[in-house]
Amino acid sequence: MTVPTLAGERPPAAAGRPGLAAQLLRRKPIGQLVSEAESGHGGTGLIRSFGVLQLTMISVGATLGTGILVILGDSVPLAGPAIWIAFAIAGLAALLSAVSYAEMAGLVPAAGSSYSYTYATMGEGMAWICGWCLVLEYAVSVAAVAVGSGQYVNEALSVFGLALPDAMSQPPGAGGVLNAPAIAIVVLAMVLLVRGARESAWVNTAIVVIKVGILVFFCAVAFTAFNGAHFEPLLPMGAAGVSAAASRVFFSYIGFDAASTAGEEARNPKRDLPRAILLSMLIVTSIYVLVAVAAIGARPWGWFDGTEAALVKILEETTGQPWVGVVFAVGAVLAIASIVLTVLYGQTRILLSMARDGMIPKIFGRVSARTGTPVAGTLIVGSVVALTAGLVPLGALADATSIGTLFAFALVNVAVIHLRRTRPELPRSFRVPLFPLIPILGALMCAYLMANLGAETWAVFGIWMVVGLAAYLGYGRRHSRVAALSDAEYREASRSTAPGATAAPEPTKAEIS
């Protein structure tokens, strides 16, 4: 049986397009998702070169360091000494969702991550919302992390009696004009990604090893100045403060989502993606909690309020050796570079999947035959993110990222429940244990953390959703390749199966008409 190709050169204005309500409910067949992942877009596919090590390092690289290196000074005043509990709560919420991601990544090894999972389970409408949230999550988180690079560059320069002026190291609203280090670090990541995914992965792996090493080194030094009295009282801001801090630092845990975007570049995605996602979450959560405990043990929580590059200052004050802080600052810049590199990588792969479906302009889905990477999409995204990092303050970026991340994670938990109920016959290389308890808890935890974000963040999220609705109605609805299929073609595509699965159920009348 020949399955209609959704990613081919089919005219977007196909006859018999369903009504808006039916189009929003049309699901993308899982068999078609897998087929496109193998064949690529326009005959050119991504190159499968990643093993479990590279996938794990992508996940750790995109995650480890963000909350500790960049926003620790902003988060400790919210939770007090219980900041380590905030990291543990955020880590638990992320781990619950990571388990659901592991099942979906093994089932649908496509580059679109939760966007593709949602399209296969809840239809085009929810898929667009999820994809739009991922654009917020990835692009903004890259910029948010890059913003913090300026303070560490200055810490490294300080040993030589040098420093970048605030006008060049801070964004507008934070005493500066343009954050030059943030722009530079994004541009370097963009150039590396254009050269090739395999080269980028090996550079990231090397940087991650350095990053883990400097955090372990920090803990070893900080514990020499440990004072248990700094943890009393444990909850000076109450449980509400811990919840608020957990909501803020949650964006530190989006790395495993970046690993799932490598589904089309993994050599054995069904086996390796679930392993990489779960392993990276255990590594990251353990290190975050350990560093937070060491930092509070070395300095009272009030000391962190307004302190930039807090970990560097703790090292310098504890050892009395400025060079120690410089080494850590250089390592921190490399750590931030690793996060920028891997999260920017994930953003381009999600946009590639959305372009393949006709939801956004097809330029984002073009893969270079020479490098095996979406060159044009990478250059466009990198340029926009670089300008954002140079011109927008950190606080607004971090909170906006958290809410988009939480919403996308909640959808993946729901997708697991939906597919277990409707497609129990599909082959799964990993299954969520204690089903349906864990995905339900994961979705509820995400909703709880979203509720703890401020009114301003919700307002930004609401505006972002309105803009997304306009973008869908103006472009995605008219160019969707799934909606362009005739009723007969959609039935045939829906009967196609993923390898090893039994026949799929017929689509409902609501999806077709």
PDB file of N, CA and C in Angstrom, residues 138-219:
ATOM      1  N   TYR A 138      12.365  27.098  23.790  1.00  0.00           N
ATOM      2  CA  TYR A 138      13.732  26.913  23.302  1.00  0.00           C
ATOM      3  C   TYR A 138      14.417  28.226  22.961  1.00  0.00           C
ATOM      4  N   ALA A 139      13.802  29.003  22.081  1.00  0.00           N
ATOM      5  CA  ALA A 139      14.454  30.235  21.634  1.00  0.00           C
ATOM      6  C   ALA A 139      14.699  31.184  22.794  1.00  0.00           C
ATOM      7  N   VAL A 140      13.707  31.311  23.677  1.00  0.00           N
ATOM      8  CA  VAL A 140      13.842  32.253  24.788  1.00  0.00           C
ATOM      9  C   VAL A 140      14.818  31.718  25.829  1.00  0.00           C
ATOM     10  N   SER A 141      14.830  30.405  26.051  1.00  0.00           N
ATOM     11  CA  SER A 141      15.757  29.866  27.052  1.00  0.00           C
ATOM     12  C   SER A 141      17.207  30.020  26.595  1.00  0.00           C
ATOM     13  N   VAL A 142      17.457  29.885  25.293  1.00  0.00           N
ATOM     14  CA  VAL A 142      18.810  30.118  24.785  1.00  0.00           C
ATOM     15  C   VAL A 142      19.240  31.545  25.099  1.00  0.00           C
ATOM     16  N   ALA A 143      18.340  32.489  24.802  1.00  0.00           N
ATOM     17  CA  ALA A 143      18.661  33.887  25.068  1.00  0.00           C
ATOM     18  C   ALA A 143      18.828  34.135  26.561  1.00  0.00           C
ATOM     19  N   ALA A 144      17.959  33.524  27.391  1.00  0.00           N
ATOM     20  CA  ALA A 144      18.016  33.744  28.834  1.00  0.00           C
ATOM     21  C   ALA A 144      19.338  33.268  29.423  1.00  0.00           C
ATOM     22  N   VAL A 145      19.811  32.130  28.957  1.00  0.00           N
ATOM     23  CA  VAL A 145      21.078  31.598  29.455  1.00  0.00           C
ATOM     24  C   VAL A 145      22.247  32.436  28.955  1.00  0.00           C
ATOM     25  N   ALA A 146      22.204  32.805  27.683  1.00  0.00           N
ATOM     26  CA  ALA A 146      23.300  33.587  27.112  1.00  0.00           C
ATOM     27  C   ALA A 146      23.462  34.929  27.804  1.00  0.00           C
ATOM     28  N   VAL A 147      22.357  35.505  28.283  1.00  0.00           N
ATOM     29  CA  VAL A 147      22.414  36.791  28.977  1.00  0.00           C
ATOM     30  C   VAL A 147      23.375  36.730  30.161  1.00  0.00           C
ATOM     31  N   GLY A 148      23.423  35.571  30.835  1.00  0.00           N
ATOM     32  CA  GLY A 148      24.277  35.450  32.010  1.00  0.00           C
ATOM     33  C   GLY A 148      25.753  35.324  31.724  1.00  0.00           C
ATOM     34  N   SER A 149      26.135  35.240  30.457  1.00  0.00           N
ATOM     35  CA  SER A 149      27.544  35.039  30.131  1.00  0.00           C
ATOM     36  C   SER A 149      28.389  36.279  30.420  1.00  0.00           C
ATOM     37  N   GLY A 150      27.785  37.469  30.340  1.00  0.00           N
ATOM     38  CA  GLY A 150      28.539  38.700  30.539  1.00  0.00           C
ATOM     39  C   GLY A 150      29.192  38.785  31.901  1.00  0.00           C
ATOM     40  N   GLN A 151      28.453  38.374  32.952  1.00  0.00           N
ATOM     41  CA  GLN A 151      29.007  38.488  34.299  1.00  0.00           C
ATOM     42  C   GLN A 151      30.189  37.545  34.499  1.00  0.00           C
ATOM     43  N   TYR A 152      30.160  36.377  33.876  1.00  0.00           N
ATOM     44  CA  TYR A 152      31.281  35.436  34.024  1.00  0.00           C
ATOM     45  C   TYR A 152      32.482  35.849  33.182  1.00  0.00           C
ATOM     46  N   VAL A 153      32.238  36.479  32.040  1.00  0.00           N
ATOM     47  CA  VAL A 153      33.348  37.025  31.267  1.00  0.00           C
ATOM     48  C   VAL A 153      34.073  38.083  32.083  1.00  0.00           C
ATOM     49  N   ASN A 154      33.324  38.923  32.761  1.00  0.00           N
ATOM     50  CA  ASN A 154      33.952  39.960  33.590  1.00  0.00           C
ATOM     51  C   ASN A 154      34.700  39.369  34.773  1.00  0.00           C
ATOM     52  N   GLU A 155      34.179  38.285  35.335  1.00  0.00           N
ATOM     53  CA  GLU A 155      34.884  37.638  36.442  1.00  0.00           C
ATOM     54  C   GLU A 155      36.233  37.095  35.968  1.00  0.00           C
ATOM     55  N   ALA A 156      36.261  36.540  34.754  1.00  0.00           N
ATOM     56  CA  ALA A 156      37.517  36.014  34.220  1.00  0.00           C
ATOM     57  C   ALA A 156      38.500  37.142  33.911  1.00  0.00           C
ATOM     58  N   LEU A 157      38.000  38.284  33.438  1.00  0.00           N
ATOM     59  CA  LEU A 157      38.866  39.416  33.101  1.00  0.00           C
ATOM     60  C   LEU A 157      39.380  40.152  34.335  1.00  0.00           C
ATOM     61  N   SER A 158      38.662  40.014  35.464  1.00  0.00           N
ATOM     62  CA  SER A 158      38.998  40.809  36.645  1.00  0.00           C
ATOM     63  C   SER A 158      40.387  40.509  37.186  1.00  0.00           C
ATOM     64  N   VAL A 159      40.884  39.276  36.992  1.00  0.00           N
ATOM     65  CA  VAL A 159      42.206  38.934  37.495  1.00  0.00           C
ATOM     66  C   VAL A 159      43.299  39.737  36.795  1.00  0.00           C
ATOM     67  N   PHE A 160      42.983  40.210  35.598  1.00  0.00           N
ATOM     68  CA  PHE A 160      43.933  41.040  34.850  1.00  0.00           C
ATOM     69  C   PHE A 160      43.643  42.531  35.028  1.00  0.00           C
ATOM     70  N   GLY A 161      42.723  42.834  35.933  1.00  0.00           N
ATOM     71  CA  GLY A 161      42.358  44.221  36.159  1.00  0.00           C
ATOM     72  C   GLY A 161      41.514  44.811  35.046  1.00  0.00           C
ATOM     73  N   LEU A 162      40.847  43.950  34.278  1.00  0.00           N
ATOM     74  CA  LEU A 162      40.036  44.398  33.154  1.00  0.00           C
ATOM     75  C   LEU A 162      38.571  44.062  33.400  1.00  0.00           C
ATOM     76  N   ALA A 163      37.705  44.738  32.682  1.00  0.00           N
ATOM     77  CA  ALA A 163      36.273  44.447  32.762  1.00  0.00           C
ATOM     78  C   ALA A 163      35.565  45.104  31.593  1.00  0.00           C
ATOM     79  N   LEU A 164      34.577  44.410  31.065  1.00  0.00           N
ATOM     80  CA  LEU A 164      33.741  45.014  30.035  1.00  0.00           C
ATOM     81  C   LEU A 164      32.817  46.030  30.688  1.00  0.00           C
ATOM     82  N   PRO A 165      32.623  47.178  30.082  1.00  0.00           N
ATOM     83  CA  PRO A 165      31.683  48.147  30.656  1.00  0.00           C
ATOM     84  C   PRO A 165      30.258  47.600  30.620  1.00  0.00           C
ATOM     85  N   ASP A 166      29.425  48.096  31.552  1.00  0.00           N
ATOM     86  CA  ASP A 166      28.039  47.636  31.600  1.00  0.00           C
ATOM     87  C   ASP A 166      27.330  47.839  30.274  1.00  0.00           C
ATOM     88  N   ALA A 167      27.717  48.869  29.558  1.00  0.00           N
ATOM     89  CA  ALA A 167      27.069  49.145  28.275  1.00  0.00           C
ATOM     90  C   ALA A 167      27.245  47.991  27.297  1.00  0.00           C
ATOM     91  N   MET A 168      28.325  47.200  27.470  1.00  0.00           N
ATOM     92  CA  MET A 168      28.602  46.087  26.559  1.00  0.00           C
ATOM     93  C   MET A 168      28.332  44.710  27.170  1.00  0.00           C
ATOM     94  N   SER A 169      28.079  44.644  28.477  1.00  0.00           N
ATOM     95  CA  SER A 169      27.908  43.347  29.125  1.00  0.00           C
ATOM     96  C   SER A 169      26.539  43.166  29.770  1.00  0.00           C
ATOM     97  N   GLN A 170      25.678  44.174  29.670  1.00  0.00           N
ATOM     98  CA  GLN A 170      24.343  44.100  30.234  1.00  0.00           C
ATOM     99  C   GLN A 170      23.331  44.537  29.185  1.00  0.00           C
ATOM    100  N   PRO A 171      22.124  43.964  29.227  1.00  0.00           N
ATOM    101  CA  PRO A 171      21.094  44.382  28.268  1.00  0.00           C
ATOM    102  C   PRO A 171      20.413  45.670  28.730  1.00  0.00           C
ATOM    103  N   PRO A 172      19.642  46.321  27.862  1.00  0.00           N
ATOM    104  CA  PRO A 172      18.865  47.488  28.287  1.00  0.00           C
ATOM    105  C   PRO A 172      17.926  47.120  29.436  1.00  0.00           C
ATOM    106  N   GLY A 173      17.772  48.025  30.363  1.00  0.00           N
ATOM    107  CA  GLY A 173      16.956  47.748  31.539  1.00  0.00           C
ATOM    108  C   GLY A 173      17.760  47.200  32.688  1.00  0.00           C
ATOM    109  N   ALA A 174      18.995  46.774  32.424  1.00  0.00           N
ATOM    110  CA  ALA A 174      19.878  46.261  33.470  1.00  0.00           C
ATOM    111  C   ALA A 174      21.165  47.077  33.514  1.00  0.00           C
ATOM    112  N   GLY A 175      21.098  48.303  33.006  1.00  0.00           N
ATOM    113  CA  GLY A 175      22.256  49.190  33.071  1.00  0.00           C
ATOM    114  C   GLY A 175      23.129  49.178  31.832  1.00  0.00           C
ATOM    115  N   GLY A 176      22.732  48.447  30.805  1.00  0.00           N
ATOM    116  CA  GLY A 176      23.562  48.347  29.614  1.00  0.00           C
ATOM    117  C   GLY A 176      22.858  48.804  28.357  1.00  0.00           C
ATOM    118  N   VAL A 177      23.556  48.690  27.258  1.00  0.00           N
ATOM    119  CA  VAL A 177      23.019  49.025  25.946  1.00  0.00           C
ATOM    120  C   VAL A 177      22.890  47.761  25.091  1.00  0.00           C
ATOM    121  N   LEU A 178      23.931  46.934  25.120  1.00  0.00           N
ATOM    122  CA  LEU A 178      23.951  45.711  24.312  1.00  0.00           C
ATOM    123  C   LEU A 178      24.829  44.680  25.013  1.00  0.00           C
ATOM    124  N   ASN A 179      24.299  43.467  25.223  1.00  0.00           N
ATOM    125  CA  ASN A 179      25.054  42.407  25.878  1.00  0.00           C
ATOM    126  C   ASN A 179      25.897  41.682  24.829  1.00  0.00           C
ATOM    127  N   ALA A 180      27.108  42.200  24.604  1.00  0.00           N
ATOM    128  CA  ALA A 180      27.974  41.667  23.547  1.00  0.00           C
ATOM    129  C   ALA A 180      28.382  40.213  23.779  1.00  0.00           C
ATOM    130  N   PRO A 181      28.777  39.795  25.003  1.00  0.00           N
ATOM    131  CA  PRO A 181      29.130  38.380  25.202  1.00  0.00           C
ATOM    132  C   PRO A 181      27.978  37.431  24.877  1.00  0.00           C
ATOM    133  N   ALA A 182      26.746  37.837  25.211  1.00  0.00           N
ATOM    134  CA  ALA A 182      25.591  36.986  24.914  1.00  0.00           C
ATOM    135  C   ALA A 182      25.425  36.800  23.410  1.00  0.00           C
ATOM    136  N   ILE A 183      25.567  37.870  22.674  1.00  0.00           N
ATOM    137  CA  ILE A 183      25.447  37.779  21.217  1.00  0.00           C
ATOM    138  C   ILE A 183      26.555  36.904  20.644  1.00  0.00           C
ATOM    139  N   ALA A 184      27.767  37.100  21.137  1.00  0.00           N
ATOM    140  CA  ALA A 184      28.907  36.347  20.616  1.00  0.00           C
ATOM    141  C   ALA A 184      28.742  34.852  20.849  1.00  0.00           C
ATOM    142  N   ILE A 185      28.262  34.460  22.015  1.00  0.00           N
ATOM    143  CA  ILE A 185      28.167  33.043  22.350  1.00  0.00           C
ATOM    144  C   ILE A 185      27.082  32.356  21.506  1.00  0.00           C
ATOM    145  N   VAL A 186      25.999  33.079  21.202  1.00  0.00           N
ATOM    146  CA  VAL A 186      24.951  32.516  20.350  1.00  0.00           C
ATOM    147  C   VAL A 186      25.450  32.379  18.913  1.00  0.00           C
ATOM    148  N   VAL A 187      26.169  33.380  18.427  1.00  0.00           N
ATOM    149  CA  VAL A 187      26.682  33.339  17.060  1.00  0.00           C
ATOM    150  C   VAL A 187      27.670  32.181  16.888  1.00  0.00           C
ATOM    151  N   LEU A 188      28.530  31.971  17.870  1.00  0.00           N
ATOM    152  CA  LEU A 188      29.489  30.862  17.786  1.00  0.00           C
ATOM    153  C   LEU A 188      28.764  29.513  17.742  1.00  0.00           C
ATOM    154  N   ALA A 189      27.729  29.364  18.572  1.00  0.00           N
ATOM    155  CA  ALA A 189      26.947  28.123  18.564  1.00  0.00           C
ATOM    156  C   ALA A 189      26.264  27.931  17.213  1.00  0.00           C
ATOM    157  N   MET A 190      25.742  29.007  16.665  1.00  0.00           N
ATOM    158  CA  MET A 190      25.071  28.938  15.368  1.00  0.00           C
ATOM    159  C   MET A 190      26.031  28.469  14.273  1.00  0.00           C
ATOM    160  N   VAL A 191      27.229  29.016  14.261  1.00  0.00           N
ATOM    161  CA  VAL A 191      28.221  28.636  13.257  1.00  0.00           C
ATOM    162  C   VAL A 191      28.591  27.157  13.391  1.00  0.00           C
ATOM    163  N   LEU A 192      28.763  26.685  14.623  1.00  0.00           N
ATOM    164  CA  LEU A 192      29.121  25.288  14.842  1.00  0.00           C
ATOM    165  C   LEU A 192      28.005  24.351  14.384  1.00  0.00           C
ATOM    166  N   LEU A 193      26.746  24.713  14.657  1.00  0.00           N
ATOM    167  CA  LEU A 193      25.620  23.877  14.257  1.00  0.00           C
ATOM    168  C   LEU A 193      25.490  23.806  12.739  1.00  0.00           C
ATOM    169  N   VAL A 194      25.800  24.893  12.062  1.00  0.00           N
ATOM    170  CA  VAL A 194      25.732  24.899  10.604  1.00  0.00           C
ATOM    171  C   VAL A 194      26.754  23.925  10.014  1.00  0.00           C
ATOM    172  N   ARG A 195      27.903  23.796  10.649  1.00  0.00           N
ATOM    173  CA  ARG A 195      28.962  22.922  10.140  1.00  0.00           C
ATOM    174  C   ARG A 195      28.548  21.456  10.174  1.00  0.00           C
ATOM    175  N   GLY A 196      27.793  21.043  11.186  1.00  0.00           N
ATOM    176  CA  GLY A 196      27.360  19.656  11.235  1.00  0.00           C
ATOM    177  C   GLY A 196      26.963  19.228  12.633  1.00  0.00           C
ATOM    178  N   ALA A 197      25.961  18.345  12.728  1.00  0.00           N
ATOM    179  CA  ALA A 197      25.466  17.901  14.023  1.00  0.00           C
ATOM    180  C   ALA A 197      26.482  17.023  14.750  1.00  0.00           C
ATOM    181  N   ARG A 198      27.185  16.180  14.007  1.00  0.00           N
ATOM    182  CA  ARG A 198      28.142  15.271  14.645  1.00  0.00           C
ATOM    183  C   ARG A 198      29.283  16.045  15.296  1.00  0.00           C
ATOM    184  N   GLU A 199      29.813  17.049  14.580  1.00  0.00           N
ATOM    185  CA  GLU A 199      30.884  17.876  15.144  1.00  0.00           C
ATOM    186  C   GLU A 199      30.389  18.627  16.375  1.00  0.00           C
ATOM    187  N   SER A 200      29.163  19.150  16.289  1.00  0.00           N
ATOM    188  CA  SER A 200      28.592  19.878  17.420  1.00  0.00           C
ATOM    189  C   SER A 200      28.446  18.977  18.647  1.00  0.00           C
ATOM    190  N   ALA A 201      28.034  17.722  18.411  1.00  0.00           N
ATOM    191  CA  ALA A 201      27.831  16.789  19.516  1.00  0.00           C
ATOM    192  C   ALA A 201      29.144  16.471  20.227  1.00  0.00           C
ATOM    193  N   TRP A 202      30.236  16.292  19.481  1.00  0.00           N
ATOM    194  CA  TRP A 202      31.513  15.987  20.118  1.00  0.00           C
ATOM    195  C   TRP A 202      32.068  17.184  20.879  1.00  0.00           C
ATOM    196  N   VAL A 203      31.889  18.383  20.331  1.00  0.00           N
ATOM    197  CA  VAL A 203      32.301  19.587  21.063  1.00  0.00           C
ATOM    198  C   VAL A 203      31.496  19.709  22.346  1.00  0.00           C
ATOM    199  N   ASN A 204      30.197  19.467  22.246  1.00  0.00           N
ATOM    200  CA  ASN A 204      29.348  19.534  23.436  1.00  0.00           C
ATOM    201  C   ASN A 204      29.768  18.515  24.483  1.00  0.00           C
ATOM    202  N   THR A 205      30.094  17.294  24.067  1.00  0.00           N
ATOM    203  CA  THR A 205      30.516  16.256  25.016  1.00  0.00           C
ATOM    204  C   THR A 205      31.757  16.688  25.781  1.00  0.00           C
ATOM    205  N   ALA A 206      32.720  17.262  25.079  1.00  0.00           N
ATOM    206  CA  ALA A 206      33.940  17.735  25.741  1.00  0.00           C
ATOM    207  C   ALA A 206      33.630  18.840  26.747  1.00  0.00           C
ATOM    208  N   ILE A 207      32.746  19.756  26.365  1.00  0.00           N
ATOM    209  CA  ILE A 207      32.398  20.859  27.266  1.00  0.00           C
ATOM    210  C   ILE A 207      31.645  20.346  28.489  1.00  0.00           C
ATOM    211  N   VAL A 208      30.763  19.367  28.293  1.00  0.00           N
ATOM    212  CA  VAL A 208      30.005  18.820  29.424  1.00  0.00           C
ATOM    213  C   VAL A 208      30.938  18.191  30.456  1.00  0.00           C
ATOM    214  N   VAL A 209      31.961  17.484  29.992  1.00  0.00           N
ATOM    215  CA  VAL A 209      32.930  16.902  30.923  1.00  0.00           C
ATOM    216  C   VAL A 209      33.588  17.997  31.759  1.00  0.00           C
ATOM    217  N   ILE A 210      33.960  19.108  31.106  1.00  0.00           N
ATOM    218  CA  ILE A 210      34.553  20.242  31.834  1.00  0.00           C
ATOM    219  C   ILE A 210      33.538  20.833  32.807  1.00  0.00           C
ATOM    220  N   LYS A 211      32.293  20.957  32.361  1.00  0.00           N
ATOM    221  CA  LYS A 211      31.245  21.552  33.191  1.00  0.00           C
ATOM    222  C   LYS A 211      31.003  20.739  34.456  1.00  0.00           C
ATOM    223  N   VAL A 212      30.892  19.439  34.319  1.00  0.00           N
ATOM    224  CA  VAL A 212      30.710  18.589  35.495  1.00  0.00           C
ATOM    225  C   VAL A 212      31.921  18.699  36.417  1.00  0.00           C
ATOM    226  N   GLY A 213      33.107  18.762  35.822  1.00  0.00           N
ATOM    227  CA  GLY A 213      34.326  18.870  36.619  1.00  0.00           C
ATOM    228  C   GLY A 213      34.375  20.139  37.456  1.00  0.00           C
ATOM    229  N   ILE A 214      33.975  21.291  36.882  1.00  0.00           N
ATOM    230  CA  ILE A 214      34.057  22.531  37.655  1.00  0.00           C
ATOM    231  C   ILE A 214      32.999  22.581  38.760  1.00  0.00           C
ATOM    232  N   LEU A 215      31.841  21.944  38.521  1.00  0.00           N
ATOM    233  CA  LEU A 215      30.823  21.924  39.576  1.00  0.00           C
ATOM    234  C   LEU A 215      31.232  21.001  40.723  1.00  0.00           C
ATOM    235  N   VAL A 216      31.851  19.883  40.398  1.00  0.00           N
ATOM    236  CA  VAL A 216      32.379  19.000  41.446  1.00  0.00           C
ATOM    237  C   VAL A 216      33.488  19.705  42.215  1.00  0.00           C
ATOM    238  N   PHE A 217      34.331  20.440  41.490  1.00  0.00           N
ATOM    239  CA  PHE A 217      35.398  21.213  42.135  1.00  0.00           C
ATOM    240  C   PHE A 217      34.815  22.263  43.073  1.00  0.00           C
ATOM    241  N   PHE A 218      33.753  22.946  42.637  1.00  0.00           N
ATOM    242  CA  PHE A 218      33.107  23.935  43.503  1.00  0.00           C
ATOM    243  C   PHE A 218      32.614  23.286  44.799  1.00  0.00           C
ATOM    244  N   CYS A 219      31.953  22.147  44.672  1.00  0.00           N
ATOM    245  CA  CYS A 219      31.420  21.467  45.862  1.00  0.00           C
ATOM    246  C   CYS A 219      32.552  21.099  46.826  1.00  0.00           C
TER     247      CYS A 219
END
